[in-house]
């Protein structure tokens, strides 16, 4: 994403507007995707006080089909990147998802991901599967949702 667009996107993070960006995963080009910050009523909202950003990292969402209809990434439409800003260990959320999954509770798949934009390291994030139709079909195959 051009630096000026990234700066604008960050400056207006709480508006949750989509921006287009070229995504690379481990150096391989995926293509143009939609990117926005997420959670204005939750985590993202708590990262701003009197209009000033107080968190070093902000949660992000990628939508693969935002600008290219029908595009998927390993079958997924979206991915969420949780900043884990209230967890100095950067482990609690992923461990909790693992506990729920082990107990048989339908749980999104997770992984850790290191993000960078234009060479700037944004840090380590919890990559969390979006709760959508694919998630529903995997966990509730005999249900209509």
PDB file of N, CA and C in Angstrom, residues 58-99:
ATOM      1  N   UNK A  58      -2.765  -1.921  16.227  1.00  0.00           N
ATOM      2  CA  UNK A  58      -4.213  -1.849  16.044  1.00  0.00           C
ATOM      3  C   UNK A  58      -4.681  -3.119  15.348  1.00  0.00           C
ATOM      4  N   UNK A  59      -5.860  -3.648  15.723  1.00  0.00           N
ATOM      5  CA  UNK A  59      -6.379  -4.856  15.081  1.00  0.00           C
ATOM      6  C   UNK A  59      -6.782  -4.582  13.636  1.00  0.00           C
ATOM      7  N   UNK A  60      -6.498  -5.553  12.772  1.00  0.00           N
ATOM      8  CA  UNK A  60      -6.763  -5.420  11.337  1.00  0.00           C
ATOM      9  C   UNK A  60      -7.642  -6.541  10.824  1.00  0.00           C
ATOM     10  N   UNK A  61      -8.266  -6.280   9.692  1.00  0.00           N
ATOM     11  CA  UNK A  61      -9.056  -7.292   8.990  1.00  0.00           C
ATOM     12  C   UNK A  61      -8.651  -7.232   7.521  1.00  0.00           C
ATOM     13  N   UNK A  62      -8.510  -8.419   6.911  1.00  0.00           N
ATOM     14  CA  UNK A  62      -8.259  -8.515   5.480  1.00  0.00           C
ATOM     15  C   UNK A  62      -9.446  -9.220   4.853  1.00  0.00           C
ATOM     16  N   UNK A  63      -9.930  -8.652   3.755  1.00  0.00           N
ATOM     17  CA  UNK A  63     -11.026  -9.260   3.002  1.00  0.00           C
ATOM     18  C   UNK A  63     -10.511  -9.539   1.591  1.00  0.00           C
ATOM     19  N   UNK A  64     -10.441 -10.802   1.242  1.00  0.00           N
ATOM     20  CA  UNK A  64      -9.844 -11.211  -0.024  1.00  0.00           C
ATOM     21  C   UNK A  64     -10.703 -10.875  -1.225  1.00  0.00           C
ATOM     22  N   UNK A  65     -12.018 -10.798  -1.044  1.00  0.00           N
ATOM     23  CA  UNK A  65     -12.912 -10.531  -2.166  1.00  0.00           C
ATOM     24  C   UNK A  65     -13.420  -9.089  -2.213  1.00  0.00           C
ATOM     25  N   UNK A  66     -12.806  -8.203  -1.481  1.00  0.00           N
ATOM     26  CA  UNK A  66     -13.268  -6.809  -1.437  1.00  0.00           C
ATOM     27  C   UNK A  66     -13.134  -6.128  -2.802  1.00  0.00           C
ATOM     28  N   UNK A  67     -12.049  -6.391  -3.518  1.00  0.00           N
ATOM     29  CA  UNK A  67     -11.808  -5.741  -4.798  1.00  0.00           C
ATOM     30  C   UNK A  67     -11.759  -6.715  -5.971  1.00  0.00           C
ATOM     31  N   UNK A  68     -11.706  -8.010  -5.668  1.00  0.00           N
ATOM     32  CA  UNK A  68     -11.721  -9.040  -6.709  1.00  0.00           C
ATOM     33  C   UNK A  68     -12.806 -10.039  -6.318  1.00  0.00           C
ATOM     34  N   UNK A  69     -13.963  -9.939  -6.982  1.00  0.00           N
ATOM     35  CA  UNK A  69     -15.114 -10.766  -6.619  1.00  0.00           C
ATOM     36  C   UNK A  69     -14.765 -12.252  -6.643  1.00  0.00           C
ATOM     37  N   UNK A  70     -15.165 -12.926  -5.572  1.00  0.00           N
ATOM     38  CA  UNK A  70     -14.984 -14.369  -5.480  1.00  0.00           C
ATOM     39  C   UNK A  70     -13.607 -14.831  -5.050  1.00  0.00           C
ATOM     40  N   UNK A  71     -12.655 -13.913  -4.875  1.00  0.00           N
ATOM     41  CA  UNK A  71     -11.309 -14.315  -4.470  1.00  0.00           C
ATOM     42  C   UNK A  71     -11.339 -14.930  -3.075  1.00  0.00           C
ATOM     43  N   UNK A  72     -10.591 -15.996  -2.918  1.00  0.00           N
ATOM     44  CA  UNK A  72     -10.424 -16.653  -1.628  1.00  0.00           C
ATOM     45  C   UNK A  72      -8.947 -16.919  -1.401  1.00  0.00           C
ATOM     46  N   UNK A  73      -8.589 -17.095  -0.160  1.00  0.00           N
ATOM     47  CA  UNK A  73      -7.224 -17.467   0.215  1.00  0.00           C
ATOM     48  C   UNK A  73      -7.343 -18.748   1.019  1.00  0.00           C
ATOM     49  N   UNK A  74      -6.937 -19.840   0.427  1.00  0.00           N
ATOM     50  CA  UNK A  74      -7.131 -21.162   1.030  1.00  0.00           C
ATOM     51  C   UNK A  74      -8.590 -21.347   1.437  1.00  0.00           C
ATOM     52  N   UNK A  75      -9.489 -20.866   0.589  1.00  0.00           N
ATOM     53  CA  UNK A  75     -10.918 -21.011   0.814  1.00  0.00           C
ATOM     54  C   UNK A  75     -11.528 -19.964   1.731  1.00  0.00           C
ATOM     55  N   UNK A  76     -10.735 -19.083   2.290  1.00  0.00           N
ATOM     56  CA  UNK A  76     -11.237 -18.088   3.242  1.00  0.00           C
ATOM     57  C   UNK A  76     -11.527 -16.754   2.561  1.00  0.00           C
ATOM     58  N   UNK A  77     -12.623 -16.099   3.000  1.00  0.00           N
ATOM     59  CA  UNK A  77     -12.975 -14.768   2.499  1.00  0.00           C
ATOM     60  C   UNK A  77     -12.266 -13.682   3.286  1.00  0.00           C
ATOM     61  N   UNK A  78     -12.104 -13.915   4.587  1.00  0.00           N
ATOM     62  CA  UNK A  78     -11.567 -12.885   5.484  1.00  0.00           C
ATOM     63  C   UNK A  78     -10.634 -13.504   6.509  1.00  0.00           C
ATOM     64  N   UNK A  79      -9.754 -12.659   7.017  1.00  0.00           N
ATOM     65  CA  UNK A  79      -8.927 -13.016   8.165  1.00  0.00           C
ATOM     66  C   UNK A  79      -8.897 -11.825   9.113  1.00  0.00           C
ATOM     67  N   UNK A  80      -8.866 -12.126  10.391  1.00  0.00           N
ATOM     68  CA  UNK A  80      -8.777 -11.097  11.418  1.00  0.00           C
ATOM     69  C   UNK A  80      -7.412 -11.192  12.086  1.00  0.00           C
ATOM     70  N   UNK A  81      -6.821 -10.037  12.337  1.00  0.00           N
ATOM     71  CA  UNK A  81      -5.534  -9.971  13.002  1.00  0.00           C
ATOM     72  C   UNK A  81      -5.729  -9.206  14.310  1.00  0.00           C
ATOM     73  N   UNK A  82      -5.774  -9.942  15.406  1.00  0.00           N
ATOM     74  CA  UNK A  82      -5.982  -9.329  16.720  1.00  0.00           C
ATOM     75  C   UNK A  82      -4.644  -8.845  17.260  1.00  0.00           C
ATOM     76  N   UNK A  83      -4.625  -7.617  17.749  1.00  0.00           N
ATOM     77  CA  UNK A  83      -3.381  -6.983  18.186  1.00  0.00           C
ATOM     78  C   UNK A  83      -2.885  -7.483  19.537  1.00  0.00           C
ATOM     79  N   UNK A  84      -3.731  -8.092  20.325  1.00  0.00           N
ATOM     80  CA  UNK A  84      -3.368  -8.621  21.651  1.00  0.00           C
ATOM     81  C   UNK A  84      -2.775  -7.531  22.547  1.00  0.00           C
ATOM     82  N   UNK A  85      -3.309  -6.335  22.412  1.00  0.00           N
ATOM     83  CA  UNK A  85      -2.757  -5.183  23.118  1.00  0.00           C
ATOM     84  C   UNK A  85      -2.871  -5.224  24.624  1.00  0.00           C
ATOM     85  N   UNK A  86      -3.814  -5.997  25.144  1.00  0.00           N
ATOM     86  CA  UNK A  86      -3.990  -6.060  26.593  1.00  0.00           C
ATOM     87  C   UNK A  86      -3.378  -7.338  27.164  1.00  0.00           C
ATOM     88  N   UNK A  87      -2.517  -7.975  26.387  1.00  0.00           N
ATOM     89  CA  UNK A  87      -1.906  -9.239  26.795  1.00  0.00           C
ATOM     90  C   UNK A  87      -0.398  -9.179  26.580  1.00  0.00           C
ATOM     91  N   UNK A  88       0.353  -8.822  27.609  1.00  0.00           N
ATOM     92  CA  UNK A  88       1.806  -8.723  27.442  1.00  0.00           C
ATOM     93  C   UNK A  88       2.472 -10.055  27.077  1.00  0.00           C
ATOM     94  N   UNK A  89       1.818 -11.172  27.376  1.00  0.00           N
ATOM     95  CA  UNK A  89       2.399 -12.476  27.037  1.00  0.00           C
ATOM     96  C   UNK A  89       2.187 -12.834  25.564  1.00  0.00           C
ATOM     97  N   UNK A  90       1.224 -12.187  24.899  1.00  0.00           N
ATOM     98  CA  UNK A  90       0.828 -12.470  23.516  1.00  0.00           C
ATOM     99  C   UNK A  90       0.404 -13.927  23.332  1.00  0.00           C
ATOM    100  N   UNK A  91      -0.087 -14.547  24.400  1.00  0.00           N
ATOM    101  CA  UNK A  91      -0.463 -15.960  24.346  1.00  0.00           C
ATOM    102  C   UNK A  91      -1.889 -16.246  24.798  1.00  0.00           C
ATOM    103  N   UNK A  92      -2.459 -15.409  25.611  1.00  0.00           N
ATOM    104  CA  UNK A  92      -3.740 -15.726  26.259  1.00  0.00           C
ATOM    105  C   UNK A  92      -4.851 -16.075  25.277  1.00  0.00           C
ATOM    106  N   UNK A  93      -5.008 -15.268  24.245  1.00  0.00           N
ATOM    107  CA  UNK A  93      -6.114 -15.490  23.311  1.00  0.00           C
ATOM    108  C   UNK A  93      -5.961 -16.824  22.590  1.00  0.00           C
ATOM    109  N   UNK A  94      -4.775 -17.090  22.073  1.00  0.00           N
ATOM    110  CA  UNK A  94      -4.557 -18.349  21.360  1.00  0.00           C
ATOM    111  C   UNK A  94      -4.703 -19.541  22.289  1.00  0.00           C
ATOM    112  N   UNK A  95      -4.219 -19.426  23.520  1.00  0.00           N
ATOM    113  CA  UNK A  95      -4.389 -20.523  24.477  1.00  0.00           C
ATOM    114  C   UNK A  95      -5.859 -20.748  24.795  1.00  0.00           C
ATOM    115  N   UNK A  96      -6.613 -19.667  24.956  1.00  0.00           N
ATOM    116  CA  UNK A  96      -8.042 -19.798  25.259  1.00  0.00           C
ATOM    117  C   UNK A  96      -8.775 -20.485  24.112  1.00  0.00           C
ATOM    118  N   UNK A  97      -8.482 -20.095  22.872  1.00  0.00           N
ATOM    119  CA  UNK A  97      -9.106 -20.770  21.734  1.00  0.00           C
ATOM    120  C   UNK A  97      -8.757 -22.259  21.746  1.00  0.00           C
ATOM    121  N   UNK A  98      -7.518 -22.591  22.087  1.00  0.00           N
ATOM    122  CA  UNK A  98      -7.110 -23.994  22.154  1.00  0.00           C
ATOM    123  C   UNK A  98      -7.856 -24.766  23.218  1.00  0.00           C
ATOM    124  N   UNK A  99      -8.076 -24.151  24.373  1.00  0.00           N
ATOM    125  CA  UNK A  99      -8.822 -24.806  25.460  1.00  0.00           C
ATOM    126  C   UNK A  99     -10.259 -25.061  25.022  1.00  0.00           C
TER     127      UNK A  99
END
